[in-house]
Amino acid sequence: MIGVVAVSHSARLGEAALELALQMVPSGGAQVRVAAGAGTDADGSPVLGTDAVAVAAAIDELAEDCDGVLVLMDLGSAVLSAELALELRASDVPVRLAPAPFVEGLLAAVVSASAGGELDAVAAEAAGALAAKTGQLGDDLASAADAASAAAPDAAPGPAPGADSDAAPGADSRRSAFSRTVRVRNALGIHARPAALIAEASAGAVVRLRRLPDGPEASAASLSRLLVLGARHGDEVELTADGPGAEAALDRVAALFDDGFGEGTSCASASEPAEPPASTRSDPSVSATSAPDPSSTTVAPGAVLRGRGVSPGVVSAPVVLLGAPLVEPDGAVTVAPADRAAAVSAIEWAAVAVADQLRRRTDAASGESRAILDASRLLASDPELVAEATALVQAKGRTAPRAVWEVGSAHARKLAALGGRMAERVADVLDVRDRIIAEILDVDLPGVPERDEPFVLVARDLAPADTAALDGGNCVALVTEDGGPTSHTAIIARSLGLPAVVAAAGATGIPADSVVLVDGDRGTIEVEPSAEVVEAARAASAVIAFDGRGALADGEVLPLLANVGGAADAETAAAARAEGVGLFRTEFCFLDRADAPSVDEQVAAYRAVLRPFAGCRVVVRTLDAGSDKPLPFTDPQPEENPALGVRGLRLARRSPQLLDDQLRALAAAARQESAHVEVMAPMVATVAEARGFVERCRSAGLERVGVMIETPSAALLAAELFAVVDFVSIGTNDLAQYTMAADRLLGELGDLNDPWQPAVLRLIHAVGQAGRAAGKPVGVCGEAAGDPALAPVLVGCGVTSLSMSSRGLGRVAAALAAVTHEDCRRAAEAACSASGAEEARAAARRVLANPENPLY
Ligand code: PEP
Ligand code: MG
């Protein structure tokens, strides 16, 4: 590792330059010392100057851990001090004084050293650092003012001083010494993480990227410009580079492309870029960036909002709305020319301060939160953001906050226009914009407020930095109007163990401080629930221990199994004494994968789930990709109605190998563990599909094979299906969706998406009777299985096992232990004969009410 000493006349300048440089590398990635100032005067004020002894001490300190030291200096006497320091130092590692610009050189040197560069290479990077600016400004320097006015974000695309040209692709390439064409090979294209990698890899050289054939062009140094390139999987990108270190930088950047930025190189045809799936294209997070809509209707006490439960658990607490967004700074105010330098400096300092705050939070965070915060930090450190805002101040007299607002908003608009993954970055860009403005204005940051009491955070959508800030606070649940199951909110809520509901339309209309009951399993939010409801929910959320044996009052055994999505869930389920696994949603192991997992990887993932259930039944569902669970590696195509499209088993029509590989992996995992593995297919509609699936499973060496009953067609064909499969499991979530023709993601139709709907119950009953006639098991693994009031009805319909989230086991066990099979049969008959969902509930209640039943 090469160490870097920064010699400056001013301690403040030295520290600020260091701070800026360290933004560019991972924490601890570089060894840098600042030797700045000439001590303090009698009043304790810093004295401008340089001190050769301090420089020598800094070199000696670095020499203990480094193989060489590069020294950068600001002005005149700093050079003399550095030269003298070479005489004074005690160490003997090679030391080089760099004839490099102080700030740019320090940035380039730090990045190069962090990347493991040798002393010569680090020195060359530093010396060539000015080339980036020269390349960007070039002949335009003379007309900087004109260019600055063209940089106004709302104006036609054009180069700002220090900014990119969106409009003149190729202009720079004429001056470029090196160029290369690469292809975007990762599934998700150039989103924030790849952009950050490109920025880091190209540091020190003037590298530009242009999306071919006629897309925009961006400087590799600019994270936000790179995002706006809109480069997606399969796109070709021209790389051009100029100046010292250009070829090496091109090699580094090209290697990143070739490697798919470490995200894998999709097996999909590279010439046919995959469109984001329809469900992603219509992802509401695209519009998730604005503040809570002030026109949103106030939600009245007693109302129940429905959304998508993305992180389980039930809590009740007062609502806190996400911190008020900043008011748009006035665009009519003009800064006098004499005050513009101060405004520019306010922007620069604020950007550094925000990057620093985010860096500190990045250091303190871990896992997903860390990666997300790091991407935001890089956005805040983006030199283009500051350069463009500066141009607006200098050329148009915008105030500092207004300039940042305009530049940030323009970047966000461009990202939103690109849609898909790029649009998911909109919230990040606006978050950074607002943080910088708040810093300039010295006002409270927008975002998650701090509270001493537990609270439910409600927002239109949460910026990544907000969700990451929740760790360790008093937030007990999250509710957002936008977002999907793979949004940041969902991912971080799950990793923090906070119950969360997303896509809850109207949630920001819930008045602050209203008490809400959030159910992350069912995806509901009840506003100002009655004391009884809260009490019932409290009781319901209190986990009742399960003794590991489900049975009715008359002794009939009714196995109670767990739904799991991976190893951690499986361990929790085993600890909760689940009698096995009734649904292993294998797609949950690979939601973020751009490349199909290899057979070996799959074997490892499946074994980790089987291991805790040695000797027990584990029902593994093959990948249920599609609809609301698009898996990038399945190459999802845009569809008008994804829920009715190529999802679940239907994927095997397109990618039979994917299914065969999974079955092979499952068979291998089953051989290596002692759980009793059973396999089932999701989204089956015909007997032929079931037969084909069974044949494939058997040829892979899997013995017990079943199908899910999720479509009305499968339910009605149950008798015929039993002729070819060993068991079925009813997915009530989808069965309700398809029976009632009501999108299960649409909160507004929640009353239709109800397993108590008699039409749904009658289909379940038909399946139960077919199972009984065939003498084969009928499970339920949809959410309905975890409803203690419904469980006896399901048993009465002929269901022979129930599979649910681990927390529900004890409660369902208690409900079943209080009823006989005959009670269940009569309750089912009553519920199935009802005319509506509420009537069905009431009818079952009337049958089952008895003093021993804990539910009634
Ligand atoms: C169901 O549809 O009920 C089910 C269990 O499958 P998923 O919720 O994963 O679609
Ligand atoms: Mg389903």
PDB file of N, CA and C in Angstrom, residues 65 82 260 284 287 338 364 395 431 479 488 491 510 524 557 613 629 658 689 718 771 779 829 834 841 848-849:
ATOM      1  N   ASP A  65       3.700   1.429   7.865  1.00  0.00           N
ATOM      2  CA  ASP A  65       2.777   0.453   7.263  1.00  0.00           C
ATOM      3  C   ASP A  65       2.817   0.426   5.739  1.00  0.00           C
ATOM      4  N   ALA A  82       8.446  20.252   1.776  1.00  0.00           N
ATOM      5  CA  ALA A  82       8.423  18.833   1.419  1.00  0.00           C
ATOM      6  C   ALA A  82       9.822  18.358   1.053  1.00  0.00           C
ATOM      7  N   GLY A 260     -19.838  -7.817 -15.432  1.00  0.00           N
ATOM      8  CA  GLY A 260     -21.213  -7.534 -15.002  1.00  0.00           C
ATOM      9  C   GLY A 260     -21.232  -6.776 -13.683  1.00  0.00           C
ATOM     10  N   PRO A 284     -44.880   1.693  -8.545  1.00  0.00           N
ATOM     11  CA  PRO A 284     -45.268   3.017  -8.107  1.00  0.00           C
ATOM     12  C   PRO A 284     -44.124   3.813  -7.515  1.00  0.00           C
ATOM     13  N   SER A 287     -42.962   7.216  -8.911  1.00  0.00           N
ATOM     14  CA  SER A 287     -43.515   8.494  -8.501  1.00  0.00           C
ATOM     15  C   SER A 287     -43.409   8.660  -6.995  1.00  0.00           C
ATOM     16  N   ALA A 338     -21.503  40.143  -6.385  1.00  0.00           N
ATOM     17  CA  ALA A 338     -20.468  40.160  -5.345  1.00  0.00           C
ATOM     18  C   ALA A 338     -20.660  39.029  -4.333  1.00  0.00           C
ATOM     19  N   ALA A 364     -21.290   3.189  10.334  1.00  0.00           N
ATOM     20  CA  ALA A 364     -21.990   2.592  11.480  1.00  0.00           C
ATOM     21  C   ALA A 364     -22.984   1.521  11.051  1.00  0.00           C
ATOM     22  N   ALA A 395     -23.750  31.955 -13.222  1.00  0.00           N
ATOM     23  CA  ALA A 395     -24.265  32.483 -14.483  1.00  0.00           C
ATOM     24  C   ALA A 395     -25.633  33.125 -14.345  1.00  0.00           C
ATOM     25  N   ASP A 431     -33.307  12.742  -2.074  1.00  0.00           N
ATOM     26  CA  ASP A 431     -32.901  12.718  -0.676  1.00  0.00           C
ATOM     27  C   ASP A 431     -31.598  13.491  -0.495  1.00  0.00           C
ATOM     28  N   VAL A 479     -45.101   1.972   7.183  1.00  0.00           N
ATOM     29  CA  VAL A 479     -46.213   1.922   6.241  1.00  0.00           C
ATOM     30  C   VAL A 479     -45.896   2.906   5.124  1.00  0.00           C
ATOM     31  N   HIS A 488     -36.544  -0.896  -1.372  1.00  0.00           N
ATOM     32  CA  HIS A 488     -35.646  -0.726  -0.232  1.00  0.00           C
ATOM     33  C   HIS A 488     -36.399  -0.867   1.075  1.00  0.00           C
ATOM     34  N   ILE A 491     -36.968  -4.476   1.888  1.00  0.00           N
ATOM     35  CA  ILE A 491     -35.732  -5.213   2.199  1.00  0.00           C
ATOM     36  C   ILE A 491     -35.214  -4.823   3.571  1.00  0.00           C
ATOM     37  N   ILE A 510     -53.473   9.479   6.974  1.00  0.00           N
ATOM     38  CA  ILE A 510     -53.730   9.156   8.385  1.00  0.00           C
ATOM     39  C   ILE A 510     -53.144  10.300   9.222  1.00  0.00           C
ATOM     40  N   THR A 524     -52.477  -5.010   6.530  1.00  0.00           N
ATOM     41  CA  THR A 524     -53.550  -4.069   6.877  1.00  0.00           C
ATOM     42  C   THR A 524     -53.072  -3.036   7.890  1.00  0.00           C
ATOM     43  N   VAL A 557     -55.285 -36.298  14.375  1.00  0.00           N
ATOM     44  CA  VAL A 557     -54.017 -35.583  14.172  1.00  0.00           C
ATOM     45  C   VAL A 557     -54.125 -34.652  12.967  1.00  0.00           C
ATOM     46  N   PHE A 613     -34.805 -29.823   9.751  1.00  0.00           N
ATOM     47  CA  PHE A 613     -36.007 -30.671   9.785  1.00  0.00           C
ATOM     48  C   PHE A 613     -35.689 -32.140   9.492  1.00  0.00           C
ATOM     49  N   LYS A 629     -43.361 -11.262  -8.291  1.00  0.00           N
ATOM     50  CA  LYS A 629     -42.022 -11.709  -7.876  1.00  0.00           C
ATOM     51  C   LYS A 629     -41.144 -11.921  -9.112  1.00  0.00           C
ATOM     52  N   LEU A 658     -34.183 -24.495 -16.589  1.00  0.00           N
ATOM     53  CA  LEU A 658     -34.208 -23.882 -15.258  1.00  0.00           C
ATOM     54  C   LEU A 658     -34.917 -24.811 -14.275  1.00  0.00           C
ATOM     55  N   GLU A 689     -50.290 -30.289 -17.385  1.00  0.00           N
ATOM     56  CA  GLU A 689     -49.161 -29.612 -16.722  1.00  0.00           C
ATOM     57  C   GLU A 689     -48.693 -30.427 -15.523  1.00  0.00           C
ATOM     58  N   ALA A 718     -59.621 -31.253  -9.404  1.00  0.00           N
ATOM     59  CA  ALA A 718     -58.860 -31.909  -8.335  1.00  0.00           C
ATOM     60  C   ALA A 718     -58.882 -33.428  -8.463  1.00  0.00           C
ATOM     61  N   GLY A 771     -59.683 -35.129  -2.389  1.00  0.00           N
ATOM     62  CA  GLY A 771     -58.537 -35.722  -1.686  1.00  0.00           C
ATOM     63  C   GLY A 771     -58.975 -36.901  -0.842  1.00  0.00           C
ATOM     64  N   GLY A 779     -53.171 -30.126   1.686  1.00  0.00           N
ATOM     65  CA  GLY A 779     -52.687 -29.086   2.604  1.00  0.00           C
ATOM     66  C   GLY A 779     -53.241 -27.735   2.212  1.00  0.00           C
ATOM     67  N   GLU A 829     -69.698 -26.634   6.588  1.00  0.00           N
ATOM     68  CA  GLU A 829     -70.969 -26.687   5.859  1.00  0.00           C
ATOM     69  C   GLU A 829     -71.692 -25.341   5.968  1.00  0.00           C
ATOM     70  N   ALA A 834     -72.995 -19.998   3.132  1.00  0.00           N
ATOM     71  CA  ALA A 834     -73.302 -18.581   3.332  1.00  0.00           C
ATOM     72  C   ALA A 834     -73.281 -17.847   1.993  1.00  0.00           C
ATOM     73  N   ARG A 841     -68.208 -16.025   8.037  1.00  0.00           N
ATOM     74  CA  ARG A 841     -67.546 -15.907   9.346  1.00  0.00           C
ATOM     75  C   ARG A 841     -68.562 -16.113  10.477  1.00  0.00           C
ATOM     76  N   LEU A 848     -69.266 -22.943  16.060  1.00  0.00           N
ATOM     77  CA  LEU A 848     -68.117 -23.328  16.898  1.00  0.00           C
ATOM     78  C   LEU A 848     -68.146 -22.743  18.302  1.00  0.00           C
ATOM     79  N   ALA A 849     -69.061 -21.764  18.532  1.00  0.00           N
ATOM     80  CA  ALA A 849     -69.073 -21.130  19.845  1.00  0.00           C
ATOM     81  C   ALA A 849     -69.276 -22.181  20.933  1.00  0.00           C
TER      82      ALA A 849
END
